[in-house]
JSON list of C-alpha atoms and ligand atoms in Angstrom, two decimals:
[
{"chain": "A", "resi": 21, "resn": "MET", "atom": "CA", "xyz": [-0.56, 0.13, -0.25]},
{"chain": "A", "resi": 22, "resn": "SER", "atom": "CA", "xyz": [1.36, 4.01, -1.15]},
{"chain": "A", "resi": 23, "resn": "LYS", "atom": "CA", "xyz": [2.15, 5.72, 1.53]},
{"chain": "A", "resi": 24, "resn": "LEU", "atom": "CA", "xyz": [-0.31, 8.21, 0.24]},
{"chain": "A", "resi": 25, "resn": "SER", "atom": "CA", "xyz": [-3.60, 6.00, 0.52]},
{"chain": "A", "resi": 26, "resn": "THR", "atom": "CA", "xyz": [-1.96, 4.85, 4.25]},
{"chain": "A", "resi": 27, "resn": "LEU", "atom": "CA", "xyz": [-2.54, 8.53, 5.27]},
{"chain": "A", "resi": 28, "resn": "ILE", "atom": "CA", "xyz": [-5.99, 8.71, 3.32]},
{"chain": "A", "resi": 29, "resn": "LEU", "atom": "CA", "xyz": [-7.32, 5.42, 5.63]},
{"chain": "A", "resi": 30, "resn": "LEU", "atom": "CA", "xyz": [-5.64, 7.30, 8.32]},
{"chain": "A", "resi": 31, "resn": "GLY", "atom": "CA", "xyz": [-7.47, 10.08, 7.90]},
{"chain": "A", "resi": 32, "resn": "ALA", "atom": "CA", "xyz": [-10.69, 8.45, 7.03]},
{"chain": "A", "resi": 33, "resn": "ALA", "atom": "CA", "xyz": [-10.37, 6.20, 10.15]},
{"chain": "A", "resi": 34, "resn": "ALA", "atom": "CA", "xyz": [-9.96, 9.26, 12.48]},
{"chain": "A", "resi": 35, "resn": "ILE", "atom": "CA", "xyz": [-13.41, 10.93, 11.15]},
{"chain": "A", "resi": 36, "resn": "ALA", "atom": "CA", "xyz": [-15.13, 7.46, 11.86]},
{"chain": "A", "resi": 37, "resn": "THR", "atom": "CA", "xyz": [-13.79, 7.63, 15.23]},
{"chain": "A", "resi": 38, "resn": "THR", "atom": "CA", "xyz": [-14.39, 11.06, 16.37]},
{"chain": "A", "resi": 39, "resn": "GLY", "atom": "CA", "xyz": [-17.19, 12.35, 14.18]},
{"chain": "A", "resi": 40, "resn": "CYS", "atom": "CA", "xyz": [-20.32, 13.60, 16.21]},
{"chain": "A", "resi": 41, "resn": "LYS", "atom": "CA", "xyz": [-18.24, 12.33, 19.72]},
{"chain": "A", "resi": 42, "resn": "THR", "atom": "CA", "xyz": [-16.20, 15.09, 19.92]},
{"chain": "A", "resi": 43, "resn": "LEU", "atom": "CA", "xyz": [-18.98, 17.70, 21.61]},
{"chain": "A", "resi": 44, "resn": "PRO", "atom": "CA", "xyz": [-17.54, 18.51, 24.99]},
{"chain": "A", "resi": 45, "resn": "PRO", "atom": "CA", "xyz": [-20.04, 17.35, 27.83]},
{"chain": "A", "resi": 46, "resn": "PRO", "atom": "CA", "xyz": [-23.02, 19.51, 28.63]},
{"chain": "A", "resi": 47, "resn": "MET", "atom": "CA", "xyz": [-22.26, 20.66, 32.18]},
{"chain": "A", "resi": 48, "resn": "PRO", "atom": "CA", "xyz": [-23.13, 19.18, 34.97]},
{"chain": "A", "resi": 49, "resn": "LEU", "atom": "CA", "xyz": [-25.84, 20.26, 36.92]},
{"chain": "A", "resi": 50, "resn": "SER", "atom": "CA", "xyz": [-24.28, 20.79, 40.16]},
{"chain": "A", "resi": 51, "resn": "GLN", "atom": "CA", "xyz": [-22.74, 23.77, 38.67]},
{"chain": "A", "resi": 52, "resn": "LEU", "atom": "CA", "xyz": [-26.19, 25.77, 36.94]},
{"chain": "A", "resi": 53, "resn": "ASN", "atom": "CA", "xyz": [-26.18, 29.30, 37.97]},
{"chain": "A", "resi": 54, "resn": "PRO", "atom": "CA", "xyz": [-29.86, 30.15, 39.17]},
{"chain": "A", "resi": 55, "resn": "GLN", "atom": "CA", "xyz": [-31.39, 30.95, 36.36]},
{"chain": "A", "resi": 56, "resn": "GLN", "atom": "CA", "xyz": [-29.91, 27.60, 34.40]},
{"chain": "A", "resi": 57, "resn": "ALA", "atom": "CA", "xyz": [-31.16, 25.81, 37.16]},
{"chain": "A", "resi": 58, "resn": "HIS", "atom": "CA", "xyz": [-35.04, 27.26, 36.96]},
{"chain": "A", "resi": 59, "resn": "GLY", "atom": "CA", "xyz": [-34.29, 26.19, 33.14]},
{"chain": "A", "resi": 60, "resn": "HIS", "atom": "CA", "xyz": [-33.69, 22.57, 34.23]},
{"chain": "A", "resi": 61, "resn": "ASP", "atom": "CA", "xyz": [-37.01, 22.77, 36.27]},
{"chain": "A", "resi": 62, "resn": "LEU", "atom": "CA", "xyz": [-38.87, 23.97, 33.30]},
{"chain": "A", "resi": 63, "resn": "PHE", "atom": "CA", "xyz": [-37.66, 21.90, 31.55]},
{"chain": "A", "resi": 64, "resn": "GLN", "atom": "CA", "xyz": [-38.37, 18.69, 33.58]},
{"chain": "A", "resi": 65, "resn": "ALA", "atom": "CA", "xyz": [-41.98, 19.50, 33.72]},
{"chain": "A", "resi": 66, "resn": "ARG", "atom": "CA", "xyz": [-42.53, 21.05, 29.74]},
{"chain": "A", "resi": 67, "resn": "CYS", "atom": "CA", "xyz": [-40.13, 19.28, 27.48]},
{"chain": "A", "resi": 68, "resn": "ALA", "atom": "CA", "xyz": [-39.21, 16.19, 29.22]},
{"chain": "A", "resi": 69, "resn": "ALA", "atom": "CA", "xyz": [-41.46, 13.89, 27.92]},
{"chain": "A", "resi": 70, "resn": "CYS", "atom": "CA", "xyz": [-41.01, 14.07, 24.79]},
{"chain": "A", "resi": 71, "resn": "HIS", "atom": "CA", "xyz": [-37.03, 14.87, 24.31]},
{"chain": "A", "resi": 72, "resn": "TYR", "atom": "CA", "xyz": [-34.37, 13.75, 26.97]},
{"chain": "A", "resi": 73, "resn": "ASP", "atom": "CA", "xyz": [-32.17, 16.47, 27.42]},
{"chain": "A", "resi": 74, "resn": "ARG", "atom": "CA", "xyz": [-28.74, 14.15, 28.78]},
{"chain": "A", "resi": 75, "resn": "LYS", "atom": "CA", "xyz": [-29.14, 11.33, 26.32]},
{"chain": "A", "resi": 76, "resn": "ASP", "atom": "CA", "xyz": [-28.45, 11.03, 22.76]},
{"chain": "A", "resi": 77, "resn": "ASP", "atom": "CA", "xyz": [-31.32, 9.20, 21.69]},
{"chain": "A", "resi": 78, "resn": "SER", "atom": "CA", "xyz": [-35.13, 10.46, 20.36]},
{"chain": "A", "resi": 79, "resn": "LEU", "atom": "CA", "xyz": [-37.71, 10.18, 22.86]},
{"chain": "A", "resi": 80, "resn": "HIS", "atom": "CA", "xyz": [-41.29, 12.08, 20.83]},
{"chain": "A", "resi": 81, "resn": "GLY", "atom": "CA", "xyz": [-38.68, 14.11, 19.44]},
{"chain": "A", "resi": 82, "resn": "PRO", "atom": "CA", "xyz": [-34.59, 14.67, 18.99]},
{"chain": "A", "resi": 83, "resn": "SER", "atom": "CA", "xyz": [-32.43, 15.24, 21.66]},
{"chain": "A", "resi": 84, "resn": "MET", "atom": "CA", "xyz": [-31.50, 18.42, 23.15]},
{"chain": "A", "resi": 85, "resn": "LEU", "atom": "CA", "xyz": [-27.41, 17.31, 24.07]},
{"chain": "A", "resi": 86, "resn": "GLY", "atom": "CA", "xyz": [-25.75, 19.33, 22.17]},
{"chain": "A", "resi": 87, "resn": "VAL", "atom": "CA", "xyz": [-28.14, 21.51, 20.63]},
{"chain": "A", "resi": 88, "resn": "PHE", "atom": "CA", "xyz": [-26.53, 24.78, 20.41]},
{"chain": "A", "resi": 89, "resn": "LYS", "atom": "CA", "xyz": [-22.78, 23.20, 20.09]},
{"chain": "A", "resi": 90, "resn": "LYS", "atom": "CA", "xyz": [-23.82, 20.99, 17.10]},
{"chain": "A", "resi": 91, "resn": "PRO", "atom": "CA", "xyz": [-24.56, 23.69, 13.63]},
{"chain": "A", "resi": 92, "resn": "SER", "atom": "CA", "xyz": [-27.50, 22.77, 12.56]},
{"chain": "A", "resi": 93, "resn": "LEU", "atom": "CA", "xyz": [-31.13, 21.21, 14.96]},
{"chain": "A", "resi": 94, "resn": "PRO", "atom": "CA", "xyz": [-32.59, 18.29, 13.56]},
{"chain": "A", "resi": 95, "resn": "SER", "atom": "CA", "xyz": [-34.78, 19.74, 10.86]},
{"chain": "A", "resi": 96, "resn": "GLY", "atom": "CA", "xyz": [-31.15, 21.58, 9.38]},
{"chain": "A", "resi": 97, "resn": "ALA", "atom": "CA", "xyz": [-32.55, 25.21, 10.69]},
{"chain": "A", "resi": 98, "resn": "ALA", "atom": "CA", "xyz": [-29.51, 26.96, 12.05]},
{"chain": "A", "resi": 99, "resn": "ALA", "atom": "CA", "xyz": [-28.68, 26.86, 15.74]},
{"chain": "A", "resi": 100, "resn": "THR", "atom": "CA", "xyz": [-29.75, 29.81, 17.09]},
{"chain": "A", "resi": 101, "resn": "ASP", "atom": "CA", "xyz": [-32.04, 31.43, 19.84]},
{"chain": "A", "resi": 102, "resn": "GLU", "atom": "CA", "xyz": [-34.13, 32.66, 18.01]},
{"chain": "A", "resi": 103, "resn": "ARG", "atom": "CA", "xyz": [-35.12, 29.85, 16.22]},
{"chain": "A", "resi": 104, "resn": "VAL", "atom": "CA", "xyz": [-35.13, 27.47, 18.79]},
{"chain": "A", "resi": 105, "resn": "THR", "atom": "CA", "xyz": [-37.62, 29.85, 20.63]},
{"chain": "A", "resi": 106, "resn": "ALA", "atom": "CA", "xyz": [-39.70, 30.04, 17.68]},
{"chain": "A", "resi": 107, "resn": "THR", "atom": "CA", "xyz": [-40.12, 25.90, 18.07]},
{"chain": "A", "resi": 108, "resn": "ILE", "atom": "CA", "xyz": [-40.82, 26.65, 21.39]},
{"chain": "A", "resi": 109, "resn": "LEU", "atom": "CA", "xyz": [-43.62, 29.48, 20.58]},
{"chain": "A", "resi": 110, "resn": "HIS", "atom": "CA", "xyz": [-45.22, 27.97, 17.81]},
{"chain": "A", "resi": 111, "resn": "GLY", "atom": "CA", "xyz": [-44.65, 24.17, 17.76]},
{"chain": "A", "resi": 112, "resn": "ARG", "atom": "CA", "xyz": [-43.08, 22.25, 15.05]},
{"chain": "A", "resi": 113, "resn": "GLY", "atom": "CA", "xyz": [-44.92, 19.22, 13.07]},
{"chain": "A", "resi": 114, "resn": "LEU", "atom": "CA", "xyz": [-46.08, 16.72, 15.76]},
{"chain": "A", "resi": 115, "resn": "MET", "atom": "CA", "xyz": [-44.57, 19.14, 18.63]},
{"chain": "A", "resi": 116, "resn": "PRO", "atom": "CA", "xyz": [-47.16, 21.32, 19.91]},
{"chain": "A", "resi": 117, "resn": "ALA", "atom": "CA", "xyz": [-46.89, 24.89, 20.19]},
{"chain": "A", "resi": 118, "resn": "LEU", "atom": "CA", "xyz": [-46.28, 26.20, 24.23]},
{"chain": "A", "resi": 119, "resn": "GLY", "atom": "CA", "xyz": [-46.13, 29.57, 23.68]},
{"chain": "A", "resi": 120, "resn": "ASN", "atom": "CA", "xyz": [-49.35, 30.15, 25.50]},
{"chain": "A", "resi": 121, "resn": "THR", "atom": "CA", "xyz": [-48.31, 28.57, 28.54]},
{"chain": "A", "resi": 122, "resn": "LEU", "atom": "CA", "xyz": [-44.90, 29.56, 29.12]},
{"chain": "A", "resi": 123, "resn": "ASP", "atom": "CA", "xyz": [-44.04, 33.67, 29.85]},
{"chain": "A", "resi": 124, "resn": "PRO", "atom": "CA", "xyz": [-41.12, 35.16, 28.36]},
{"chain": "A", "resi": 125, "resn": "GLN", "atom": "CA", "xyz": [-38.86, 34.74, 31.03]},
{"chain": "A", "resi": 126, "resn": "ASP", "atom": "CA", "xyz": [-39.57, 30.77, 31.29]},
{"chain": "A", "resi": 127, "resn": "THR", "atom": "CA", "xyz": [-39.03, 30.99, 27.54]},
{"chain": "A", "resi": 128, "resn": "ASP", "atom": "CA", "xyz": [-35.37, 32.42, 28.21]},
{"chain": "A", "resi": 129, "resn": "ASP", "atom": "CA", "xyz": [-34.98, 30.25, 31.40]},
{"chain": "A", "resi": 130, "resn": "ILE", "atom": "CA", "xyz": [-35.88, 27.35, 29.14]},
{"chain": "A", "resi": 131, "resn": "LEU", "atom": "CA", "xyz": [-32.64, 28.56, 26.56]},
{"chain": "A", "resi": 132, "resn": "ALA", "atom": "CA", "xyz": [-30.14, 29.68, 28.97]},
{"chain": "A", "resi": 133, "resn": "TYR", "atom": "CA", "xyz": [-30.32, 25.67, 29.98]},
{"chain": "A", "resi": 134, "resn": "LEU", "atom": "CA", "xyz": [-30.25, 24.14, 26.73]},
{"chain": "A", "resi": 135, "resn": "HIS", "atom": "CA", "xyz": [-26.77, 26.05, 26.29]},
{"chain": "A", "resi": 136, "resn": "THR", "atom": "CA", "xyz": [-25.08, 24.10, 28.42]},
{"chain": "A", "resi": 137, "resn": "LEU", "atom": "CA", "xyz": [-26.30, 20.77, 27.15]},
{"chain": "B", "resi": 18, "resn": "HEC", "atom": "C1", "xyz": [-45.95, 16.23, 23.03]},
{"chain": "B", "resi": 18, "resn": "HEC", "atom": "C2", "xyz": [-44.19, 16.29, 22.79]},
{"chain": "B", "resi": 18, "resn": "HEC", "atom": "C3", "xyz": [-43.62, 17.76, 22.77]},
{"chain": "B", "resi": 18, "resn": "HEC", "atom": "C4", "xyz": [-42.69, 18.71, 23.74]},
{"chain": "B", "resi": 18, "resn": "HEC", "atom": "C5", "xyz": [-43.62, 18.20, 25.24]},
{"chain": "B", "resi": 18, "resn": "HEC", "atom": "C6", "xyz": [-41.92, 19.22, 23.68]},
{"chain": "B", "resi": 18, "resn": "HEC", "atom": "N1", "xyz": [-41.29, 19.17, 22.08]},
{"chain": "B", "resi": 18, "resn": "HEC", "atom": "FE1", "xyz": [-40.04, 20.06, 20.99]},
{"chain": "B", "resi": 18, "resn": "HEC", "atom": "N2", "xyz": [-40.16, 18.32, 19.73]},
{"chain": "B", "resi": 18, "resn": "HEC", "atom": "C7", "xyz": [-40.70, 17.33, 19.38]},
{"chain": "B", "resi": 18, "resn": "HEC", "atom": "C8", "xyz": [-41.32, 16.99, 18.54]},
{"chain": "B", "resi": 18, "resn": "HEC", "atom": "C9", "xyz": [-42.02, 15.51, 17.45]},
{"chain": "B", "resi": 18, "resn": "HEC", "atom": "C10", "xyz": [-40.50, 17.55, 17.42]},
{"chain": "B", "resi": 18, "resn": "HEC", "atom": "C11", "xyz": [-39.49, 17.03, 16.30]},
{"chain": "B", "resi": 18, "resn": "HEC", "atom": "C12", "xyz": [-40.75, 17.95, 15.36]},
{"chain": "B", "resi": 18, "resn": "HEC", "atom": "C13", "xyz": [-40.76, 18.18, 13.92]},
{"chain": "B", "resi": 18, "resn": "HEC", "atom": "O1", "xyz": [-38.75, 18.39, 13.37]},
{"chain": "B", "resi": 18, "resn": "HEC", "atom": "O2", "xyz": [-41.48, 17.27, 12.93]},
{"chain": "B", "resi": 18, "resn": "HEC", "atom": "C14", "xyz": [-39.63, 18.44, 18.41]},
{"chain": "B", "resi": 18, "resn": "HEC", "atom": "C15", "xyz": [-38.85, 19.07, 17.81]},
{"chain": "B", "resi": 18, "resn": "HEC", "atom": "C16", "xyz": [-38.05, 20.36, 18.64]},
{"chain": "B", "resi": 18, "resn": "HEC", "atom": "C17", "xyz": [-36.95, 21.23, 18.55]},
{"chain": "B", "resi": 18, "resn": "HEC", "atom": "C18", "xyz": [-36.33, 20.48, 16.73]},
{"chain": "B", "resi": 18, "resn": "HEC", "atom": "C19", "xyz": [-36.65, 22.15, 16.08]},
{"chain": "B", "resi": 18, "resn": "HEC", "atom": "C20", "xyz": [-36.14, 21.85, 14.65]},
{"chain": "B", "resi": 18, "resn": "HEC", "atom": "O3", "xyz": [-35.93, 22.45, 13.94]},
{"chain": "B", "resi": 18, "resn": "HEC", "atom": "O4", "xyz": [-35.20, 20.37, 14.82]},
{"chain": "B", "resi": 18, "resn": "HEC", "atom": "C21", "xyz": [-36.63, 21.73, 19.34]},
{"chain": "B", "resi": 18, "resn": "HEC", "atom": "C22", "xyz": [-35.19, 22.52, 19.53]},
{"chain": "B", "resi": 18, "resn": "HEC", "atom": "C23", "xyz": [-37.58, 21.12, 20.53]},
{"chain": "B", "resi": 18, "resn": "HEC", "atom": "N3", "xyz": [-38.12, 20.71, 20.27]},
{"chain": "B", "resi": 18, "resn": "HEC", "atom": "C24", "xyz": [-37.35, 22.05, 21.50]},
{"chain": "B", "resi": 18, "resn": "HEC", "atom": "C25", "xyz": [-38.61, 21.29, 22.44]},
{"chain": "B", "resi": 18, "resn": "HEC", "atom": "C26", "xyz": [-38.16, 22.27, 24.58]},
{"chain": "B", "resi": 18, "resn": "HEC", "atom": "C27", "xyz": [-36.99, 23.09, 24.97]},
{"chain": "B", "resi": 18, "resn": "HEC", "atom": "C28", "xyz": [-39.56, 22.01, 24.57]},
{"chain": "B", "resi": 18, "resn": "HEC", "atom": "C29", "xyz": [-39.90, 22.03, 25.70]},
{"chain": "B", "resi": 18, "resn": "HEC", "atom": "C30", "xyz": [-39.90, 23.93, 25.73]},
{"chain": "B", "resi": 18, "resn": "HEC", "atom": "C31", "xyz": [-40.14, 21.04, 23.36]},
{"chain": "B", "resi": 18, "resn": "HEC", "atom": "N4", "xyz": [-39.68, 20.74, 22.61]},
{"chain": "B", "resi": 18, "resn": "HEC", "atom": "C32", "xyz": [-41.02, 20.16, 24.32]},
{"chain": "B", "resi": 18, "resn": "HEC", "atom": "C33", "xyz": [-42.17, 17.09, 20.38]},
{"chain": "B", "resi": 18, "resn": "HEC", "atom": "C34", "xyz": [-41.76, 17.59, 21.81]}
]
């Protein structure tokens, strides 16, 4: 085998083994600030029935693990505060709109928590 093809294979192996697993881990719950901790409580009450937060597996909807660390949301839309806020307020596909039941501060707190994942 030529040196070049060995290098290409090594590169491909490195990409395959690191791949999506290079995301830094979520911030430990014990280190959350008060806003993030309130967001965590709200997440448990309002989102956890359909989304895992600290486990990379889908439930009724996609996992929120690393949601703001990845370049795009599961739908392919940019992973921005605006887009996630709009999803929470207006819903998406099978996800219900939650805007009538969360005040803007609650939505901000959930976002702050999602940023720790
Ligand atoms: C009743 C179940 C349900 C609840 C409750 C729910 N979701 Fe979802 N969510 C879904 C489903 C299903 C999808 C996939 C929608 C699609 O892309 O068709 C989704 C998608 C998403 C997405 C990805 C949007 C995209 O563009 O890919 C985000 C972010 C999200 N939800 C956040 C939340 C947050 C935060 C909460 C709590 C405030 C929440 N969801 C509550 C079911 C739910």
